[in-house]
Short mmCIF file of C-alpha atoms in Angstrom, two decimals:
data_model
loop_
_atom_site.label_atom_id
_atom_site.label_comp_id
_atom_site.label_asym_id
_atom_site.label_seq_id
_atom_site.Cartn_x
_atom_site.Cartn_y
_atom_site.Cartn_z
CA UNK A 1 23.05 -35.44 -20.50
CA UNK A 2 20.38 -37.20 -18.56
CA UNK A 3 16.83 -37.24 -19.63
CA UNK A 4 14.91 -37.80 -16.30
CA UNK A 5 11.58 -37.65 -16.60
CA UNK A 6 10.02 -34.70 -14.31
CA UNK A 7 6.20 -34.67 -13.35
CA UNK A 8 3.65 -32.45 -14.67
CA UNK A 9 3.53 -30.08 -11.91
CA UNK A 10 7.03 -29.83 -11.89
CA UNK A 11 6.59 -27.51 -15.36
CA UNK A 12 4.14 -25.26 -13.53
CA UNK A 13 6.92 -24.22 -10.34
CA UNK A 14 8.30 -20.80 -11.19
CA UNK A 15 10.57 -18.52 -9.24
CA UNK A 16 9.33 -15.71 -8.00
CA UNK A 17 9.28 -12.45 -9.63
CA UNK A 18 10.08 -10.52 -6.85
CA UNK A 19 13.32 -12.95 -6.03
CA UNK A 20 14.67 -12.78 -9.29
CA UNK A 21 14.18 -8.90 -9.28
CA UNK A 22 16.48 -8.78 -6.11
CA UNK A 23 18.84 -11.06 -7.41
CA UNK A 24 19.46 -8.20 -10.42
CA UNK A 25 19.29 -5.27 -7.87
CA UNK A 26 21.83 -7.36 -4.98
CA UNK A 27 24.99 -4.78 -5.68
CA UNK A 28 25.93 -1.82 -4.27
CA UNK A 29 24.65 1.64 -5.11
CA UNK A 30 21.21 0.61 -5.38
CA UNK A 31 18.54 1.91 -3.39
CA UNK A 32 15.93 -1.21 -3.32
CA UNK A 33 12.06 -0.69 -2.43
CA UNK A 34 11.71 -4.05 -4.22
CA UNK A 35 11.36 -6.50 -1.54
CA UNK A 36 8.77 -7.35 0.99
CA UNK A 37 11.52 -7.69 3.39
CA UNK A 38 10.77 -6.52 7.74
CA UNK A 39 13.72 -4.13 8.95
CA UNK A 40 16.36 -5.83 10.69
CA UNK A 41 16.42 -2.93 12.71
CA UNK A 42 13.02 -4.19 14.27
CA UNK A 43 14.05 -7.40 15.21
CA UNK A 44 14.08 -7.75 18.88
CA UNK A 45 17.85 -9.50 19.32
CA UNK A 46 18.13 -9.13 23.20
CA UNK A 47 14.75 -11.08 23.58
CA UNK A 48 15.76 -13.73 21.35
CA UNK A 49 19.42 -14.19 22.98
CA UNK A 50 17.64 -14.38 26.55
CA UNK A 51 14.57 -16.61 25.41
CA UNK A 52 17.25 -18.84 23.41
CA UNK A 53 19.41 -19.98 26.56
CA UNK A 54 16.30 -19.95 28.82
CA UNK A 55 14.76 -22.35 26.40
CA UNK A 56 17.94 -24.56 26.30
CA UNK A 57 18.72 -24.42 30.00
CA UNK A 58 15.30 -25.27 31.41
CA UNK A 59 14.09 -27.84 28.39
CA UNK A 60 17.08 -28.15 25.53
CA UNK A 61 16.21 -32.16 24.99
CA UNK A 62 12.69 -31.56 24.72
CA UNK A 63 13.59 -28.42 22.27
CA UNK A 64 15.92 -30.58 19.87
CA UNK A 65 13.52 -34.06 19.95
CA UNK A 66 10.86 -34.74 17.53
CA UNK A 67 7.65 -33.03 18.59
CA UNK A 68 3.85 -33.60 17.08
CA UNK A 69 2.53 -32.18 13.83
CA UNK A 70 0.06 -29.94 15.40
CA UNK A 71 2.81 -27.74 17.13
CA UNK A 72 3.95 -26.61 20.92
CA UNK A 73 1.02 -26.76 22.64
CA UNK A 74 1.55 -23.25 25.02
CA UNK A 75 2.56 -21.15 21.54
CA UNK A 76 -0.78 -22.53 20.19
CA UNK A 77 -2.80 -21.13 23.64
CA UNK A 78 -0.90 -18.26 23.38
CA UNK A 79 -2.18 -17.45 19.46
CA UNK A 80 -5.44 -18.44 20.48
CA UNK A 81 -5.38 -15.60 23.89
CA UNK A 82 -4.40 -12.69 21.04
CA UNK A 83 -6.80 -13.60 18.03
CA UNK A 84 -9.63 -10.95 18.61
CA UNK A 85 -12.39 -13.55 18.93
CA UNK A 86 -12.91 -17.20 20.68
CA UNK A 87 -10.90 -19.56 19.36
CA UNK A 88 -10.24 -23.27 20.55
CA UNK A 89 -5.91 -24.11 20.67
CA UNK A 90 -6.78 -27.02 19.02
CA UNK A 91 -8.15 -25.40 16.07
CA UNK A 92 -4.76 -23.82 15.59
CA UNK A 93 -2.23 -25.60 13.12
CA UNK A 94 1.76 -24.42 13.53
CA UNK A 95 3.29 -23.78 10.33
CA UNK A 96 6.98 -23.37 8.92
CA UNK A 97 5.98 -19.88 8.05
CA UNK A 98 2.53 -18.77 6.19
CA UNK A 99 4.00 -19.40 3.00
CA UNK A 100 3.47 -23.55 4.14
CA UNK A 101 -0.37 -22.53 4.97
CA UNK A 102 -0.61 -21.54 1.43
CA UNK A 103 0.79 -25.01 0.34
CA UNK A 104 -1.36 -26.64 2.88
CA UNK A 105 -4.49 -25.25 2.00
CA UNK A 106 -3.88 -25.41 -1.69
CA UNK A 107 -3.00 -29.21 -1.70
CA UNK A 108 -5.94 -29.80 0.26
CA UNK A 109 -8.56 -27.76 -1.55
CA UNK A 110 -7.15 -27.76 -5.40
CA UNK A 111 -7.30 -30.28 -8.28
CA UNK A 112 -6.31 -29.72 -11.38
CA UNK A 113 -8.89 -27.36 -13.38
CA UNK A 114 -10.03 -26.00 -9.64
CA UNK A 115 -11.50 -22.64 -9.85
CA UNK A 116 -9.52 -20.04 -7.56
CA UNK A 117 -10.95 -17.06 -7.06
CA UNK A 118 -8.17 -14.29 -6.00
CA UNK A 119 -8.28 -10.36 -5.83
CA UNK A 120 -6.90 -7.84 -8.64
CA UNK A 121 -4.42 -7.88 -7.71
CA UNK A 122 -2.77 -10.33 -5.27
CA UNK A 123 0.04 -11.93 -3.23
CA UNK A 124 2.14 -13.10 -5.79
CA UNK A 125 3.32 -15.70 -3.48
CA UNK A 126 0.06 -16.64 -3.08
CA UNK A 127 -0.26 -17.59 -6.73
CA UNK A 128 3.21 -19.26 -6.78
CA UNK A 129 2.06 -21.97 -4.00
CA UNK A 130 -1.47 -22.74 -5.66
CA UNK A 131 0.29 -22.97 -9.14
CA UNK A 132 1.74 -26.19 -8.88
CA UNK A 133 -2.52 -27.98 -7.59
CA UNK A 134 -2.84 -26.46 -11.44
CA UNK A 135 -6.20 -24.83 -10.43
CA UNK A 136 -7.67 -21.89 -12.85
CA UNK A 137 -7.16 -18.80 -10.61
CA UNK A 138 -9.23 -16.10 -11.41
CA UNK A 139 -9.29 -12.53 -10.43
CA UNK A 140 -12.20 -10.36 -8.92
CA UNK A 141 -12.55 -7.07 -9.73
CA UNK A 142 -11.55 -5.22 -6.69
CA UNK A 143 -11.38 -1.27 -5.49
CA UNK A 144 -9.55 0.54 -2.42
CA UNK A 145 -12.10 -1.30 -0.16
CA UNK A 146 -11.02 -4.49 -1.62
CA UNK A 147 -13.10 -7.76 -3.57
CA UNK A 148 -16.37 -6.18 -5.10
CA UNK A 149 -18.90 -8.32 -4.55
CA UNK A 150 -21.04 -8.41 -7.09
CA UNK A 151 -18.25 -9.51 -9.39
CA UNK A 152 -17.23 -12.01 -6.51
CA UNK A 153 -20.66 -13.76 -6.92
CA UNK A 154 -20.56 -13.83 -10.31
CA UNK A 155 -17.41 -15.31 -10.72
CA UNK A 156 -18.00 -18.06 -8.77
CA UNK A 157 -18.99 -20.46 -11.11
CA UNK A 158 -21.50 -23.03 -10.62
CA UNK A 159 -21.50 -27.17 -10.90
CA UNK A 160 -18.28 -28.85 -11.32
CA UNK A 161 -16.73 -25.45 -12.32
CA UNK A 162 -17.72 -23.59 -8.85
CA UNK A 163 -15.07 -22.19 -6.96
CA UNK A 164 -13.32 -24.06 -4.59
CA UNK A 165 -11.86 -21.24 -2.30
CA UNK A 166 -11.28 -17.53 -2.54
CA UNK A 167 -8.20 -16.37 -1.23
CA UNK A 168 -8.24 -12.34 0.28
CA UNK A 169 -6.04 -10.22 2.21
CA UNK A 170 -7.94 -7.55 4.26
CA UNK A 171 -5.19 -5.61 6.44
CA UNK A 172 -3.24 -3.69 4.42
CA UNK A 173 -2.72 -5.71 1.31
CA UNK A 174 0.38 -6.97 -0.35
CA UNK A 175 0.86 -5.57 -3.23
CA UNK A 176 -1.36 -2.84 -2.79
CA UNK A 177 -1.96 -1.48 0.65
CA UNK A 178 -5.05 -1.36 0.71
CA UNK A 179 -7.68 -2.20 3.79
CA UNK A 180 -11.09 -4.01 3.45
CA UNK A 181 -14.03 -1.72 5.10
CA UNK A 182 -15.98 -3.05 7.66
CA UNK A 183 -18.97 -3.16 5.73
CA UNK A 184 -17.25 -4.73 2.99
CA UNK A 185 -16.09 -7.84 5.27
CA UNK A 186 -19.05 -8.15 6.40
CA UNK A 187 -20.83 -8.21 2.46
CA UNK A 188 -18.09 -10.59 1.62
CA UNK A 189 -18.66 -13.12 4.76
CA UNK A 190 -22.04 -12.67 4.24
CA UNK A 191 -22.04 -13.62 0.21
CA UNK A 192 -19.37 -16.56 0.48
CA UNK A 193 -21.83 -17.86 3.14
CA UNK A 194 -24.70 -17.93 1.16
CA UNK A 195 -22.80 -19.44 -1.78
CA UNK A 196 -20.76 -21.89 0.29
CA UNK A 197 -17.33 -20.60 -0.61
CA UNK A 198 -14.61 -20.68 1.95
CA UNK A 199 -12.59 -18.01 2.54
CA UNK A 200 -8.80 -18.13 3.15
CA UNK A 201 -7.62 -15.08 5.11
CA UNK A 202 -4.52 -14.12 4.92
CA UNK A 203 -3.13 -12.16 8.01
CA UNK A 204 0.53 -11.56 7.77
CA UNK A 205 0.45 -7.54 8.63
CA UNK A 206 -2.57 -6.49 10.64
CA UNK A 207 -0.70 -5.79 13.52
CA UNK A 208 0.86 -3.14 11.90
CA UNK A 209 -1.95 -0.75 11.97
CA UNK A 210 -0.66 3.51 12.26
CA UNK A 211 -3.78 5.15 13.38
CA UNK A 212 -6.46 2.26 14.36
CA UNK A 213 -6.76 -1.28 14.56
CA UNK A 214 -7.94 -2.61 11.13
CA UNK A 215 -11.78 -3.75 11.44
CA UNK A 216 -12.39 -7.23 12.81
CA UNK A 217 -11.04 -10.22 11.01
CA UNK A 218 -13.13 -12.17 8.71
CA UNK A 219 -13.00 -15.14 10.72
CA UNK A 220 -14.43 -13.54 13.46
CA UNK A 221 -17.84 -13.13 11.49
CA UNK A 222 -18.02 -16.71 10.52
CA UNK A 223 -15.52 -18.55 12.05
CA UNK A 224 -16.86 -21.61 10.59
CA UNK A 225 -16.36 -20.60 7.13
CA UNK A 226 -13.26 -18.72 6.84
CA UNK A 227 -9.62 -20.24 7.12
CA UNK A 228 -7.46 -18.06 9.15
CA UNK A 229 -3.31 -17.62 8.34
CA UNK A 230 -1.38 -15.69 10.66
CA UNK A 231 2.44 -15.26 10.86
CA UNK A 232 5.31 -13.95 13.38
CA UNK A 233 7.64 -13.35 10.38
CA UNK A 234 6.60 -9.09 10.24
CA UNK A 235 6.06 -9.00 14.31
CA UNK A 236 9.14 -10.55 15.51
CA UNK A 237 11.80 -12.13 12.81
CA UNK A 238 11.08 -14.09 9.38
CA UNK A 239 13.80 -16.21 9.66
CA UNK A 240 12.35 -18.21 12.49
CA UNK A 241 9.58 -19.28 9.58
CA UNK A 242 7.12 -19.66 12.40
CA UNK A 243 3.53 -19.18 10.46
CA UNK A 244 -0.05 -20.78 11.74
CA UNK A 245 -3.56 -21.77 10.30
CA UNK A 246 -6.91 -21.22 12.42
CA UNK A 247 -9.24 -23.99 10.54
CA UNK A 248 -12.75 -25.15 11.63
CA UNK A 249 -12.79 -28.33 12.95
CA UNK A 250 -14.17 -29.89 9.88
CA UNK A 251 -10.60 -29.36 7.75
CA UNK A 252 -8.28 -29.47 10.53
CA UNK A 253 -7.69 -32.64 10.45
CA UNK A 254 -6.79 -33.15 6.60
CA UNK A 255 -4.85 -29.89 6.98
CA UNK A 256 -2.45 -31.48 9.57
CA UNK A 257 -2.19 -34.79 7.87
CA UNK A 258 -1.06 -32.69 4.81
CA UNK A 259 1.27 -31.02 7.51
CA UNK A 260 2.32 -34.44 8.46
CA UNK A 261 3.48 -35.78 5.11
CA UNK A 262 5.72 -32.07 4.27
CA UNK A 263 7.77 -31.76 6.81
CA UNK A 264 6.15 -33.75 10.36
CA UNK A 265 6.06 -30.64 12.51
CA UNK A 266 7.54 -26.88 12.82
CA UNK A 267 10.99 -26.89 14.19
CA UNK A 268 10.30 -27.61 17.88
CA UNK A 269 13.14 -25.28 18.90
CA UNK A 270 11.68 -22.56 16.79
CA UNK A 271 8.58 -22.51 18.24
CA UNK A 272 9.55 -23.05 21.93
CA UNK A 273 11.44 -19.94 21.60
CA UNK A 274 9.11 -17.74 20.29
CA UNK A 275 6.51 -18.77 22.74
CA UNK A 276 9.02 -17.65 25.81
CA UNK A 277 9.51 -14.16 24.22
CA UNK A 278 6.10 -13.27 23.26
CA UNK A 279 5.07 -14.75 27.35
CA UNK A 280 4.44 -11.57 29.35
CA UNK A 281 2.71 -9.02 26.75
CA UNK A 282 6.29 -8.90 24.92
CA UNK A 283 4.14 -8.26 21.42
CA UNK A 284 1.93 -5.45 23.47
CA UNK A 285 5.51 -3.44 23.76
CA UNK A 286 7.44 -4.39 20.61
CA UNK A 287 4.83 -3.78 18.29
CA UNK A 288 4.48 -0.20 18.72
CA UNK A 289 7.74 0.28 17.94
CA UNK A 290 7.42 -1.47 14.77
CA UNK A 291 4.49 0.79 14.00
CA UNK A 292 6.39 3.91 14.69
CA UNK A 293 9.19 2.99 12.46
CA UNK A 294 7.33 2.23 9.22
CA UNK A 295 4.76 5.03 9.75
CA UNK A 296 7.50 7.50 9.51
CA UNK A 297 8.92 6.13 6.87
CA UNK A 298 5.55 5.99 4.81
CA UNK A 299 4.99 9.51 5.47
CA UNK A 300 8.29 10.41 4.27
CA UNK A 301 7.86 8.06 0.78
CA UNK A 302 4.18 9.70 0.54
CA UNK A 303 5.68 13.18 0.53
CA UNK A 304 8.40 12.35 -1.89
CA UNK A 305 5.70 10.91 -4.18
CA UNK A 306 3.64 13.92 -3.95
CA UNK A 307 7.14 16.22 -4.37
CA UNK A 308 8.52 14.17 -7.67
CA UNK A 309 5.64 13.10 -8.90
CA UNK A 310 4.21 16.92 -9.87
CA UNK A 311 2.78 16.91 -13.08
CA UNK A 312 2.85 13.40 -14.04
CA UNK A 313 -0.35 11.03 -14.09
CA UNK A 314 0.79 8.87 -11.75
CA UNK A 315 -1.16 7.75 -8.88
CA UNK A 316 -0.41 5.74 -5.87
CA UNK A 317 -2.57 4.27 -2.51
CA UNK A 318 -2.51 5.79 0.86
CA UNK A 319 -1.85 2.56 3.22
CA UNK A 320 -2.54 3.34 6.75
CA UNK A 321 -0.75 0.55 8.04
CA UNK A 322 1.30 -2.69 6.66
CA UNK A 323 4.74 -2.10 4.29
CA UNK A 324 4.04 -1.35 0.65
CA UNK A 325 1.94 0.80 -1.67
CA UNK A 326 0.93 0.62 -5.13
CA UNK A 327 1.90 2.83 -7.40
CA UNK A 328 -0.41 3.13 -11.35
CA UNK A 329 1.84 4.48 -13.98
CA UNK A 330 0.67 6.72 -16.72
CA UNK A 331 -1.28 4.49 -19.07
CA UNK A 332 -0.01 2.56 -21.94
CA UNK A 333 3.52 2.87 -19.70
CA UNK A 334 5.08 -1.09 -18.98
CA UNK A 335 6.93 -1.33 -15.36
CA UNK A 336 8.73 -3.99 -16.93
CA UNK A 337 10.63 -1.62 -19.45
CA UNK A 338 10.65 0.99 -16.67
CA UNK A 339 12.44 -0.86 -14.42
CA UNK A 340 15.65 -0.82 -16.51
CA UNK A 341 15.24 3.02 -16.66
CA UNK A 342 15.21 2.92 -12.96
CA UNK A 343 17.93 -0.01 -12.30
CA UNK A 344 20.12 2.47 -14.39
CA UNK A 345 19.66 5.23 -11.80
CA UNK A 346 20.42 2.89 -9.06
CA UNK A 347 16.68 2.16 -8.14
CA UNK A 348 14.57 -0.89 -8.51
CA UNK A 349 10.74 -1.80 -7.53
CA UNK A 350 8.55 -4.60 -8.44
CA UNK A 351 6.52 -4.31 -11.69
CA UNK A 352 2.67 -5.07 -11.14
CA UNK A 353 2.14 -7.49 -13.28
CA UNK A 354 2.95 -10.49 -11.66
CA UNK A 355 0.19 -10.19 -8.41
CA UNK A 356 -2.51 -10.42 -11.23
CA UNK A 357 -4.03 -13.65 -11.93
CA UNK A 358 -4.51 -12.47 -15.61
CA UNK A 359 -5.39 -10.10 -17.35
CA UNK A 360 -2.01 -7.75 -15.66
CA UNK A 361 -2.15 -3.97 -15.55
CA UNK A 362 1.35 -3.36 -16.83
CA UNK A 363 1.19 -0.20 -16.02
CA UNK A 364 1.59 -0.97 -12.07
CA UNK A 365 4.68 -1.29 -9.46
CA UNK A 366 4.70 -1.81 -6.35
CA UNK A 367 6.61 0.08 -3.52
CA UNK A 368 8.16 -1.03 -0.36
CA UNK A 369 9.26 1.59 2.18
CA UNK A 370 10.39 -0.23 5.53
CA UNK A 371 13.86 -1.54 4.26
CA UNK A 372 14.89 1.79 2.99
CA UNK A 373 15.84 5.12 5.46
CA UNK A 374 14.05 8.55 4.73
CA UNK A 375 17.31 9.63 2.51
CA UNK A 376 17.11 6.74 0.47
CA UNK A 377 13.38 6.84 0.31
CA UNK A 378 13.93 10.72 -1.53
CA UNK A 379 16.80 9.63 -3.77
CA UNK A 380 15.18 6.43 -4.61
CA UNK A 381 11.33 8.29 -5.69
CA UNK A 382 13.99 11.05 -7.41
CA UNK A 383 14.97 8.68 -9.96
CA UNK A 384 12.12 6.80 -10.52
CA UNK A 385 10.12 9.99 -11.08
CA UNK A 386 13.06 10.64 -13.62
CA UNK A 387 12.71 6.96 -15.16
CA UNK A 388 9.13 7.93 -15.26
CA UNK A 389 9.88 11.38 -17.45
CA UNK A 390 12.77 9.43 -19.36
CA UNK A 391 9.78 7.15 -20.60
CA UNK A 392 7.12 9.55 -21.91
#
């Protein structure tokens, strides 16, 4: 057997949870609200097939040829048109999805021993991509509104051990669902200002908002301070992995050299493509569609909840716009253990603990209702409200 020797980091990759949940829950008969998954059925396949030969007719070498690390520059003047407040195309990084920003920013940012500050709780894919800088991530205490901000200042740390970064999701968070007030962005801009904290915002759903528009991005307060990741993996189709970074000027540069060395540049193709179907206000007419779709079938998951759940001290958040909500068990109950319960009924979720930093609520799971049709969505909360009962 060989005996290579592997580096440090190395130790600290993991799988994800969530992947390794779906490999278990992959066979028929099971009704899945595990994964963070778009709908298919939202993908926009006529646009792509149209963009796809327009893109190869009018430019194909150009597509398939090497291109520069900072990306195409008309999809980077496009993002910059659509963001909600002034920014410069050349601030704008093109990444192979946001899940590279993470990487990007972490390698950049985090040594080991780096403080990370994080919310309670958060991406879990987050965590996987700073794990392997071998920071110390930390969680801040954090309500429906999101971070609280006196704990946020307080956990900053101070000398060699103050925070390098703190890493939020306003619109609609994953795991939870939950949307960051106005006044609450504006408190949290306001403190990471004073103590000289960036902010990494991380804005893969916002444009799929139910009732209103989510309050302005962070970014927009302080665009000098905040590092901006958007994505067109829940607007148009995740398999393109077409993801980008707004940075101030003062990172950008380190940020694309770190971009250089992982891969040299997005797939030129890729992003060539996407910038001929979202040309004309596509986005401005697909969207709401997307919107429609998931709304319906949150409403139908949030009366199933409120149906099954009867009786039981469960509770669960009211998202008004993204794909998941967050669902807090009865306590001293482990999602872990329930999950078998459920798996047996031919249902399967995520268990909480792995979006905490540490110290996990094991009494959380989270819910995802855009994969799943309105029939599945009341069979599916039918046996976990079962799996629930089976485990008092």
């Amino acid at each position: 057997m060989t005996t290579w020797t592997l580096a440090e980091r190395a130790a600290k990759m993991n799988s994800s949870a969530i992947r390794e949940i779906l490999k278990l829950t992959d066979r028929p008969g099971i009704i899945s609200m595990a994964g963070g998954l778009p709908s298919p059925k939202a993908f926009p396949l006529d646009a792509f097939t149209e963009a796809c030969q327009t893109v190869m007719q009018r430019d194909g070498a150009a597509a398939l040829q090497y291109s520069t690390t900072e990306g195409f520059a008309p999809l980077r003047q496009a993002i910059a048109d659509f963001l909600p407040w002034s920014v410069d195309p050349e601030q704008i990084l093109i990444t192979t999805g946001s899940q590279q920003a993470l990487d990007l920013i972490g390698k950049v940012f985090l040594d080991k021993g780096s403080r990370l500050l994080v919310e309670k709780p958060t991406y879990l894919g987050a965590l996987q991509a700073f794990t392997p800088m071998e920071p110390v991530a930390v969680g801040v205490d954090s309500d429906d509104e999101g971070m609280l901000i006196e704990d946020f200042a307080r956990q900053i740390g101070s000398g060699a051990d103050k925070a390098r970064l703190a890493y939020v999701l306003p619109n609609f968070q994953n795991p939870t669902g939950r949307t960051m007030s106005d006044a609450r962005r504006q408190a949290l801009v306001e403190k990471a200002k004073e103590l000289d904290i960036p902010l990494i915002e991380d804005n893969p759903y916002g444009d799929l908002w139910y009732e209103q528009e989510p309050p302005l991005p962070l970014a927009a307060r302080n665009p000098e301070g905040v590092i901006y990741m958007g994505s067109f993996s829940k607007v148009l189709a995740p398999g393109l992995r077409i993801g980008f970074i707004v940075a101030p000027k003062s990172v950008y540069g380190k940020l694309t050299q770190a971009k250089q060395a992982a891969d040299l540049h997005t797939p030129s193709f890729n992003q060539r493509v996407v910038a001929e179907v979202i040309k004309d206000g596509f986005l401005d007419r697909h969207v709401p569609t997307i919107r429609a779709m998931y709304k319906a079938q949150r409403d139908v998951m949030l009366m199933a909840l409120e149906r099954e759940m009867a009786g039981l001290d469960v509770q669960w958040t009211r998202p008004v716009g993204g794909m998941f909500l967050w669902v807090r068990l009865p306590a001293g109950m482990d999602a872990q253990a329930l999950l078998a319960k459920a798996v047996e009924r031919n249902m399967a979720f995520v268990p909480g603990a792995p979006f905490y930093a540490g110290d996990a609520q094991n009494n959380t799971l989270r819910l995802s209702y855009v994969t799943v049709s309105a029939e599945q969505i009341n069979i599916g909360i039918k046996s976990l409200a079962e799996a629930i009962k089976a485990s008092l």
